[in-house]
């Protein structure tokens, strides 16, 4: 029996997504346990972003179920969805900081308006999170005054300040100059050490080897293969994964 | 030369007309304050409807915007002031002007707000919603502040147009600046009060026009 198994922090069940005629996700099943870092790889167009975006319903799943700590994300009233979204932090490739607000205000906005935290508490929490990503000294800077790497770290702080149960990263370093990638990966590594549950879509294979508990390979809207990083990178089974890995390492070389 | 000065820049006549014109200028200012405020509120509401995801809300907003941008405001004003009494509704001049301007201005302001909202990248709304903000909170705290800042020069240009356009209120005998100046002209058989009215408009609008061109220069430099 599975009674002893702990409730997954994030559970994706039979998830399907169609855009009109095109089926982008077909029957995705994925359980992410508390404190786990699941790394997702796959060719362009395989549905990685769509899967992440279904998890907090930025994209509306066609069918299936999403549960966060056992609570459903689908089939709930909008107000309840807004509350559930607080538990699912999201980091985008394009950062999407609010350009008219300082770094600090970027991090306090949802705390104040969605969580209804008092201003002093929200600001204290924001400073704590900015400190965590190494940017406390930039609290009063506008996003336009920050480098891409710094903007992405503020975006991570913005999500963390809401005390999410799970963090979703959609190619968080893909828009960055190579020399800025390291600072963002370091923050993600720290988060993992701190026990945060994370799903990371990325091309940083080295990071996957070091930090991932599990690597999931997607292609054509399905999970083709999954396993520990040593297995996936060292001993790929499916031809599609082998082809993908040789293509990626070819690009890197 | 003297006849030109006498006909257009007659100091004595201007002095006589001053109290009347100042009264008119005061009415114009009040009128501007009311119609600009109404137009901004109506325009914002319409723009939000026109940017809505529901076609049921979007469609009527677009129809309204198109219709009232196309109808000359002077026709609207006369229809409301002179036409409505025939169906038993009598509106005072000031109210008639306010209604006509509300219909016309909110359509123009809506178009400006809407283009501002449309220009904000979709990621902004998604980032806001992903942090648990409701659609209206995201609109109020994330989208609109950026949208409004981006279209500020257009909003101000429209304000200038509205201030000038309030002179059409003279056709319904509202004693605003143009009406007062024209009265003074009729009484004195001299155009100097009209020149003075033009000067007052210039005085009122010149700072605004300066600010706008500053804005536009600033924008073209920063781009
Ligand atoms: N809004 C949309 N409407 C129609 N098709 C879409 C939409 N969003 C995504 N798609 C399609 O869904 C498929 C999967 O897209 P998705 O962005 O999830 O892939 P991905 O694995 O994240 O790719 P990449 O590595 O390029 O980011 C693609 O074929 C894409 O064209
Ligand atoms: Mg993607």
Coordinates of C-alpha atoms and ligand atoms in Angstrom, one line a residue:
Chain A
X1 CA 0.0 0.0 0.0
X2 CA 1.0 3.6 -0.5
X3 CA -0.4 4.9 2.8
X4 CA 3.0 5.6 4.1
X5 CA 4.0 7.7 1.1
X6 CA 3.9 11.5 2.0
X7 CA 1.6 13.8 0.1
X8 CA 3.4 15.2 -3.0
X9 CA 4.0 18.9 -2.8
X10 CA 3.0 19.1 -6.5
X11 CA 1.1 16.4 -8.3
X12 CA 0.3 16.5 -12.0
X13 CA -2.2 13.9 -13.1
X14 CA -3.2 12.9 -16.7
X15 CA -2.6 16.5 -17.8
X16 CA -3.6 17.3 -21.3
X17 CA -3.4 20.6 -23.2
X18 CA -4.6 21.4 -26.6
X19 CA -4.3 24.7 -28.4
X20 CA -7.2 24.4 -30.9
X21 CA -6.3 21.4 -33.0
X22 CA -2.7 21.0 -31.8
X23 CA -2.2 18.7 -28.8
X24 CA 0.7 20.1 -26.9
X25 CA 0.6 17.9 -23.7
X26 CA -0.7 14.4 -23.7
X27 CA -1.3 12.7 -20.4
X28 CA 1.5 14.1 -18.3
X29 CA 1.9 12.5 -14.8
X30 CA 4.4 13.9 -12.4
X31 CA 4.8 13.9 -8.6
X32 CA 7.2 16.3 -6.9
X33 CA 7.9 15.5 -3.3
X34 CA 8.7 18.1 -0.6
X35 CA 12.2 19.4 -1.0
X36 CA 12.8 17.8 -4.3
X37 CA 14.3 19.5 -7.3
X38 CA 13.0 18.2 -10.6
X39 CA 14.8 19.3 -13.7
X40 CA 13.0 19.3 -17.0
X41 CA 14.7 19.0 -20.4
X42 CA 13.5 18.6 -23.9
X43 CA 13.6 20.0 -27.4
X44 CA 12.0 23.3 -28.3
X45 CA 8.2 23.0 -28.6
X46 CA 8.1 19.8 -26.5
X47 CA 5.7 21.4 -24.1
X48 CA 7.9 22.3 -21.1
X49 CA 6.7 25.8 -20.6
X50 CA 3.1 24.8 -21.2
X51 CA 3.4 22.2 -18.5
X52 CA 4.7 24.7 -16.0
X53 CA 2.1 27.3 -17.0
X54 CA -0.6 24.7 -16.5
X55 CA 0.6 24.2 -12.9
X56 CA -0.5 27.7 -11.8
X57 CA -3.1 28.0 -14.6
X58 CA -1.5 30.7 -16.6
X59 CA -2.6 28.2 -19.2
X60 CA -5.9 26.4 -18.8
X61 CA -5.5 22.6 -18.9
X62 CA -7.8 20.8 -21.4
X63 CA -8.1 17.9 -18.9
X64 CA -6.4 16.3 -16.0
X65 CA -5.7 17.5 -12.5
X66 CA -3.1 19.6 -10.6
X67 CA -2.8 19.3 -6.8
X68 CA -0.6 21.4 -4.5
X69 CA -0.2 19.7 -1.2
X70 CA -3.3 17.7 -1.9
X71 CA -5.4 20.8 -2.8
X72 CA -6.8 21.0 -6.3
X73 CA -5.8 23.9 -8.6
X74 CA -8.6 23.1 -11.1
X75 CA -12.3 23.5 -10.8
X76 CA -12.1 26.1 -8.0
X77 CA -13.5 29.6 -7.9
X78 CA -11.3 32.5 -9.0
X79 CA -10.7 33.8 -5.5
X80 CA -9.6 30.4 -4.4
X81 CA -7.3 30.2 -7.4
X82 CA -5.7 33.5 -6.5
X83 CA -5.0 32.1 -3.0
X84 CA -3.6 28.8 -4.4
X85 CA -1.3 30.8 -6.7
X86 CA 0.4 32.2 -3.7
X87 CA 1.7 28.7 -3.0
X88 CA 3.2 28.3 -6.5
X89 CA 6.0 30.7 -7.2
X90 CA 6.9 31.3 -10.8
X91 CA 10.1 32.7 -12.4
X92 CA 10.0 33.6 -16.1
X93 CA 12.7 33.7 -18.7
X94 CA 11.9 37.4 -19.3
X95 CA 11.9 38.3 -15.5
X96 CA 8.8 40.6 -15.9
X97 CA 9.7 42.9 -13.0
X98 CA 7.3 45.8 -12.7
X99 CA 9.4 48.6 -14.4
X100 CA 7.6 51.4 -12.6
X101 CA 8.3 50.1 -9.1
X102 CA 11.6 49.8 -7.1
X103 CA 13.1 46.4 -6.4
X104 CA 11.6 46.6 -2.9
X105 CA 8.1 47.5 -4.1
X106 CA 8.3 44.7 -6.6
X107 CA 8.7 42.4 -3.7
X108 CA 6.1 43.9 -1.4
X109 CA 3.3 44.5 -3.9
X110 CA 1.7 41.0 -3.8
X111 CA 2.4 40.6 -0.1
X112 CA 0.4 43.8 0.5
X113 CA -2.4 43.3 -2.0
X114 CA -2.8 39.5 -2.1
X115 CA -1.6 38.4 1.3
X116 CA -2.8 41.6 3.0
X117 CA 0.4 41.8 5.0
X118 CA 0.9 45.1 6.9
X119 CA 3.4 47.4 5.2
X120 CA 6.1 47.1 7.8
X121 CA 5.9 43.3 7.8
X122 CA 5.9 43.2 4.0
X123 CA 9.0 45.4 3.8
X124 CA 10.9 43.5 6.4
X125 CA 10.1 40.3 4.6
X126 CA 11.1 41.9 1.2
X127 CA 14.4 43.0 2.6
X128 CA 15.0 39.6 4.0
X129 CA 14.3 38.0 0.6
X130 CA 16.4 40.6 -1.3
X131 CA 19.2 39.8 1.2
X132 CA 18.8 36.1 0.4
X133 CA 19.4 36.8 -3.3
X134 CA 22.3 39.1 -2.5
X135 CA 20.5 42.4 -3.5
X136 CA 19.5 44.0 -0.2
X137 CA 21.7 47.0 -1.2
X138 CA 19.6 47.4 -4.4
X139 CA 16.2 47.7 -2.6
X140 CA 15.6 51.2 -3.9
X141 CA 16.9 50.7 -7.4
X142 CA 14.5 50.7 -10.3
X143 CA 14.5 47.5 -12.5
X144 CA 16.1 49.6 -15.4
X145 CA 19.1 50.2 -13.2
X146 CA 19.7 46.5 -12.6
X147 CA 21.5 44.0 -14.8
X148 CA 19.6 41.0 -16.2
X149 CA 21.0 38.7 -13.5
X150 CA 20.0 41.2 -10.8
X151 CA 16.5 41.6 -12.2
X152 CA 16.0 37.8 -12.3
X153 CA 17.2 37.6 -8.6
X154 CA 14.7 40.3 -7.6
X155 CA 12.0 38.3 -9.5
X156 CA 13.0 35.2 -7.5
X157 CA 12.7 37.3 -4.3
X158 CA 9.3 38.5 -5.4
X159 CA 8.0 34.9 -5.6
X160 CA 9.8 33.7 -2.4
X161 CA 8.3 36.5 -0.3
X162 CA 4.9 34.9 -0.6
X163 CA 6.1 31.7 1.1
X164 CA 5.3 29.4 -1.8
X165 CA 5.3 25.6 -1.3
X166 CA 6.8 25.1 -4.7
X167 CA 8.8 27.2 -7.2
X168 CA 8.6 26.9 -11.0
X169 CA 11.5 28.1 -13.1
X170 CA 11.0 28.5 -16.8
X171 CA 14.4 28.9 -18.4
X172 CA 15.5 31.4 -15.7
X173 CA 18.9 32.0 -17.2
X174 CA 18.2 31.8 -20.9
X175 CA 17.9 35.5 -21.4
X176 CA 21.1 36.3 -19.5
X177 CA 24.6 37.1 -20.7
X178 CA 26.8 34.1 -19.9
X179 CA 28.7 36.0 -17.2
X180 CA 25.5 36.7 -15.3
X181 CA 24.1 33.1 -15.3
X182 CA 26.2 32.0 -12.3
X183 CA 24.7 34.5 -9.9
X184 CA 21.2 33.2 -10.6
X185 CA 22.2 29.5 -10.4
X186 CA 23.8 30.2 -7.1
X187 CA 20.6 31.6 -5.7
X188 CA 18.8 28.5 -7.0
X189 CA 21.4 26.2 -5.4
X190 CA 21.0 28.1 -2.1
X191 CA 17.2 27.6 -2.3
X192 CA 17.6 23.9 -2.8
X193 CA 19.9 23.6 0.2
X194 CA 17.2 25.5 2.1
X195 CA 14.8 22.7 1.2
X196 CA 12.6 24.5 -1.3
X197 CA 10.6 22.3 -3.7
X198 CA 11.4 23.2 -7.3
X199 CA 10.7 22.4 -10.9
X200 CA 13.3 23.8 -13.2
X201 CA 13.1 24.0 -17.0
X202 CA 16.6 24.9 -18.2
X203 CA 19.4 24.1 -20.6
X204 CA 22.0 24.3 -17.8
X205 CA 22.9 20.6 -17.8
X206 CA 25.8 21.1 -15.5
X207 CA 23.4 22.6 -12.9
X208 CA 21.2 19.6 -13.4
X209 CA 24.0 17.1 -12.7
X210 CA 24.9 18.9 -9.5
X211 CA 21.6 19.9 -8.1
X212 CA 18.8 17.9 -9.5
X213 CA 17.2 15.0 -7.7
X214 CA 15.5 13.9 -10.8
X215 CA 15.6 14.8 -14.5
X216 CA 12.6 14.6 -16.7
X217 CA 12.9 14.4 -20.4
X218 CA 9.9 15.6 -22.4
X219 CA 9.4 15.3 -26.1
X220 CA 6.2 15.7 -28.2
X221 CA 4.1 16.6 -25.2
X222 CA 4.9 13.4 -23.2
X223 CA 7.4 12.5 -20.5
X224 CA 9.7 10.1 -22.4
X225 CA 12.1 9.2 -19.7
X226 CA 12.9 10.2 -16.1
X227 CA 15.4 9.3 -13.5
X228 CA 18.4 10.5 -11.4
X229 CA 20.7 12.8 -13.4
X230 CA 23.5 10.1 -13.5
X231 CA 21.1 7.8 -15.2
X232 CA 19.6 10.3 -17.7
X233 CA 22.9 11.8 -18.7
X234 CA 25.1 8.8 -18.3
X235 CA 22.9 6.0 -19.4
X236 CA 20.0 7.3 -21.6
X237 CA 17.6 4.5 -22.7
X238 CA 15.3 6.0 -25.4
X239 CA 16.6 6.9 -28.8
X240 CA 14.9 10.3 -28.5
X241 CA 16.8 11.2 -25.4
X242 CA 20.1 9.9 -26.9
X243 CA 19.5 12.1 -29.9
X244 CA 18.6 15.1 -27.8
X245 CA 21.6 14.8 -25.6
X246 CA 24.0 14.4 -28.5
X247 CA 22.5 17.4 -30.1
X248 CA 22.7 19.5 -27.0
X249 CA 26.3 18.5 -26.2
X250 CA 27.2 19.2 -29.9
X251 CA 25.8 22.7 -29.5
X252 CA 27.7 23.3 -26.3
X253 CA 31.0 22.1 -27.8
Chain B
X1 CA -1.6 100.6 -39.2
X2 CA -3.6 102.6 -36.7
X3 CA -6.8 101.2 -38.0
X4 CA -5.5 97.7 -37.3
X5 CA -4.5 98.5 -33.8
X6 CA -7.8 100.3 -33.3
X7 CA -9.8 97.3 -34.6
X8 CA -8.0 94.5 -32.8
X9 CA -5.8 95.8 -30.0
X10 CA -7.8 98.7 -28.6
X11 CA -6.6 99.0 -25.0
X12 CA -9.6 101.1 -23.8
X13 CA -12.1 98.5 -25.1
X14 CA -10.0 95.7 -23.6
X15 CA -10.1 97.4 -20.3
X16 CA -13.9 97.8 -20.4
X17 CA -14.3 94.1 -21.4
X18 CA -11.9 92.8 -18.8
X19 CA -14.5 92.0 -16.0
X20 CA -16.8 90.2 -18.5
X21 CA -14.0 88.2 -20.0
X22 CA -12.6 87.2 -16.6
X23 CA -16.0 86.0 -15.7
X24 CA -16.1 84.0 -18.9
X25 CA -12.6 82.6 -18.3
X26 CA -13.8 81.4 -14.9
X27 CA -16.7 79.6 -16.4
X28 CA -14.4 78.1 -19.0
X29 CA -12.1 76.9 -16.3
X30 CA -14.9 75.3 -14.3
X31 CA -16.3 73.7 -17.5
X32 CA -12.8 72.3 -18.4
X33 CA -12.4 70.9 -14.9
X34 CA -15.7 69.1 -15.0
X35 CA -15.6 67.8 -18.6
X36 CA -11.9 66.7 -18.4
X37 CA -12.6 64.8 -15.2
X38 CA -15.7 63.2 -16.7
X39 CA -13.9 62.3 -19.9
X40 CA -11.0 60.7 -18.0
X41 CA -13.3 58.6 -15.9
X42 CA -15.5 57.6 -18.7
X43 CA -12.5 57.0 -21.0
X44 CA -10.8 54.8 -18.4
X45 CA -14.0 52.7 -17.8
X46 CA -14.5 52.3 -21.6
X47 CA -10.8 51.4 -22.1
X48 CA -11.1 48.7 -19.4
X49 CA -14.2 47.3 -21.1
X50 CA -12.5 47.4 -24.5
X51 CA -9.5 45.6 -23.1
X52 CA -11.6 42.9 -21.5
X53 CA -11.3 39.3 -22.4
X54 CA -15.1 38.9 -22.7
X55 CA -16.4 39.9 -26.2
X56 CA -19.7 40.7 -24.5
X57 CA -18.1 43.6 -22.8
X58 CA -15.6 44.5 -25.5
X59 CA -18.0 44.8 -28.4
X60 CA -20.3 47.5 -27.0
X61 CA -17.3 49.5 -25.8
X62 CA -15.8 49.4 -29.3
X63 CA -19.1 50.4 -30.9
X64 CA -19.4 53.4 -28.5
X65 CA -15.9 54.5 -29.1
X66 CA -16.2 54.4 -32.9
X67 CA -19.5 56.2 -32.9
X68 CA -18.7 59.0 -30.7
X69 CA -15.2 59.6 -32.2
X70 CA -16.9 60.0 -35.6
X71 CA -19.8 62.4 -34.6
X72 CA -18.8 66.0 -34.5
X73 CA -19.3 67.2 -30.9
X74 CA -21.1 70.4 -32.0
X75 CA -23.9 68.3 -33.5
X76 CA -24.1 66.3 -30.3
X77 CA -24.3 69.4 -28.3
X78 CA -27.1 70.9 -30.4
X79 CA -29.0 67.6 -30.5
X80 CA -28.9 67.4 -26.7
X81 CA -29.7 71.0 -26.0
X82 CA -32.2 71.7 -28.7
X83 CA -33.4 68.2 -29.5
X84 CA -34.1 66.7 -26.1
X85 CA -36.9 69.3 -25.2
X86 CA -39.0 67.8 -28.0
X87 CA -39.1 64.5 -26.1
X88 CA -39.8 66.4 -22.8
X89 CA -36.3 66.5 -21.4
X90 CA -35.0 70.0 -20.8
X91 CA -31.4 70.3 -19.8
X92 CA -29.6 73.5 -18.7
X93 CA -26.7 74.6 -21.1
X94 CA -24.0 73.6 -18.6
X95 CA -25.4 70.1 -18.3
X96 CA -25.9 69.8 -22.0
X97 CA -22.3 70.6 -22.6
X98 CA -21.2 68.1 -20.0
X99 CA -23.2 65.3 -21.6
X100 CA -22.0 66.1 -25.1
X101 CA -18.4 66.3 -23.9
X102 CA -18.7 63.1 -21.9
X103 CA -19.8 61.2 -24.9
X104 CA -17.1 62.7 -27.2
X105 CA -14.2 62.9 -24.8
X106 CA -14.6 59.6 -23.2
X107 CA -14.4 58.0 -26.6
X108 CA -11.1 59.8 -27.3
X109 CA -9.6 59.2 -23.9
X110 CA -10.7 55.5 -24.1
X111 CA -8.7 55.1 -27.3
X112 CA -5.6 56.6 -25.7
X113 CA -5.9 54.5 -22.6
X114 CA -6.6 51.4 -24.6
X115 CA -3.5 51.8 -26.8
X116 CA -1.5 52.3 -23.6
X117 CA -2.9 49.1 -22.0
X118 CA -2.4 47.2 -25.2
X119 CA 1.3 48.1 -25.4
X120 CA 2.1 46.6 -22.0
X121 CA 3.7 43.1 -22.5
X122 CA 1.5 40.2 -21.6
X123 CA 4.2 39.0 -19.2
X124 CA 3.4 41.8 -16.8
X125 CA -0.2 40.6 -16.3
X126 CA 1.0 37.0 -16.1
X127 CA 3.7 37.9 -13.5
X128 CA 1.1 39.8 -11.4
X129 CA -1.5 37.0 -11.6
X130 CA 1.1 34.4 -10.8
X131 CA 1.7 36.2 -7.5
X132 CA -2.0 35.9 -6.6
X133 CA -3.2 39.3 -7.6
X134 CA -6.7 39.4 -8.8
X135 CA -7.4 40.7 -12.3
X136 CA -8.5 44.1 -11.0
X137 CA -5.6 44.3 -8.6
X138 CA -3.2 43.5 -11.4
X139 CA -4.9 46.1 -13.6
X140 CA -4.8 48.8 -10.9
X141 CA -1.2 48.3 -9.6
X142 CA 0.7 46.8 -12.5
X143 CA -0.9 47.6 -15.9
X144 CA -2.5 51.0 -15.5
X145 CA 0.4 52.8 -13.9
X146 CA 2.6 51.8 -16.7
X147 CA 0.0 52.4 -19.4
X148 CA -0.9 55.8 -18.2
X149 CA 2.8 56.9 -17.9
X150 CA 3.4 55.8 -21.5
X151 CA 0.4 57.7 -22.9
X152 CA 0.8 60.8 -20.7
X153 CA 1.8 63.1 -23.7
X154 CA -1.3 61.9 -25.6
X155 CA -3.5 62.5 -22.6
X156 CA -2.2 66.0 -22.2
X157 CA -2.6 66.7 -25.9
X158 CA -6.2 65.6 -25.7
X159 CA -6.7 67.9 -22.7
X160 CA -5.5 70.9 -24.8
X161 CA -7.9 69.9 -27.5
X162 CA -10.8 69.7 -25.0
X163 CA -10.0 73.1 -23.5
X164 CA -10.2 74.7 -26.9
X165 CA -13.2 72.8 -27.8
X166 CA -15.2 74.1 -24.8
X167 CA -15.7 77.3 -26.8
X168 CA -18.4 75.5 -28.7
X169 CA -20.5 75.9 -25.5
X170 CA -21.1 79.4 -26.7
X171 CA -23.7 78.1 -29.2
X172 CA -26.0 77.1 -26.3
X173 CA -25.5 80.6 -24.7
X174 CA -23.3 79.3 -21.9
X175 CA -21.4 82.5 -20.9
X176 CA -17.9 81.0 -21.1
X177 CA -14.9 82.8 -22.5
X178 CA -15.8 82.9 -26.2
X179 CA -19.5 83.8 -25.5
X180 CA -18.4 86.6 -23.2
X181 CA -15.9 87.9 -25.7
X182 CA -18.4 87.8 -28.6
X183 CA -20.9 89.7 -26.4
X184 CA -18.3 92.4 -25.8
X185 CA -17.5 92.5 -29.5
X186 CA -21.2 93.0 -30.4
X187 CA -21.7 95.7 -27.8
X188 CA -18.5 97.6 -28.7
X189 CA -18.5 96.9 -32.4
X190 CA -14.8 96.0 -32.0
X191 CA -12.9 92.8 -32.3
X192 CA -10.4 93.5 -29.5
X193 CA -12.3 91.4 -26.9
X194 CA -11.9 88.4 -29.2
X195 CA -8.2 89.0 -29.5
X196 CA -8.1 89.2 -25.7
X197 CA -10.0 85.9 -25.4
X198 CA -7.5 84.3 -27.8
X199 CA -4.7 85.7 -25.5
X200 CA -6.4 84.2 -22.5
X201 CA -6.6 80.8 -24.1
X202 CA -2.9 81.1 -25.0
X203 CA -2.0 82.0 -21.5
X204 CA -4.0 79.0 -20.2
X205 CA -2.6 76.5 -22.7
X206 CA 0.9 77.6 -23.4
X207 CA 2.4 76.0 -20.3
X208 CA 0.7 72.7 -21.1
X209 CA 1.8 72.8 -24.7
X210 CA 5.4 73.4 -23.5
X211 CA 5.2 70.4 -21.1
X212 CA 3.9 68.2 -23.9
X213 CA 6.7 69.1 -26.3
X214 CA 9.2 68.6 -23.5
X215 CA 7.7 65.1 -22.9
X216 CA 7.9 64.3 -26.6
X217 CA 11.5 65.5 -26.9
X218 CA 12.4 63.5 -23.7
X219 CA 10.8 60.4 -25.2
X220 CA 12.6 60.7 -28.5
X221 CA 15.9 61.1 -26.7
X222 CA 15.4 58.2 -24.4
X223 CA 14.5 55.9 -27.3
Ligands
LIG1 N1 -0.8 30.2 -26.8 C1 -0.5 29.2 -27.7 N2 -1.2 29.0 -28.8 C2 -1.0 28.1 -29.7 N3 0.1 27.2 -29.6 C3 0.9 27.4 -28.6 C4 0.7 28.4 -27.6 N4 1.6 28.3 -26.6 C5 2.4 27.3 -27.0 N5 2.0 26.7 -28.2 C6 2.6 25.6 -28.9 O1 2.8 24.5 -28.0 C7 4.0 23.8 -28.2 C8 4.8 23.7 -26.9 O2 5.2 25.0 -26.5 P1 6.0 25.3 -25.2 O3 6.3 26.7 -25.2 O4 5.4 24.6 -24.1 O5 7.4 24.5 -25.6 P2 8.7 24.5 -24.8 O6 9.1 23.1 -24.6 O7 8.7 25.4 -23.6 O8 9.7 25.1 -25.9 P3 11.0 26.1 -25.7 O9 12.1 25.2 -25.3 O10 11.1 26.6 -27.1 O11 10.6 27.1 -24.7 C9 4.7 24.6 -29.3 O12 4.5 23.9 -30.5 C10 4.0 25.9 -29.4 O13 4.0 26.4 -30.7
LIG2 MG1 9.6 27.2 -23.1

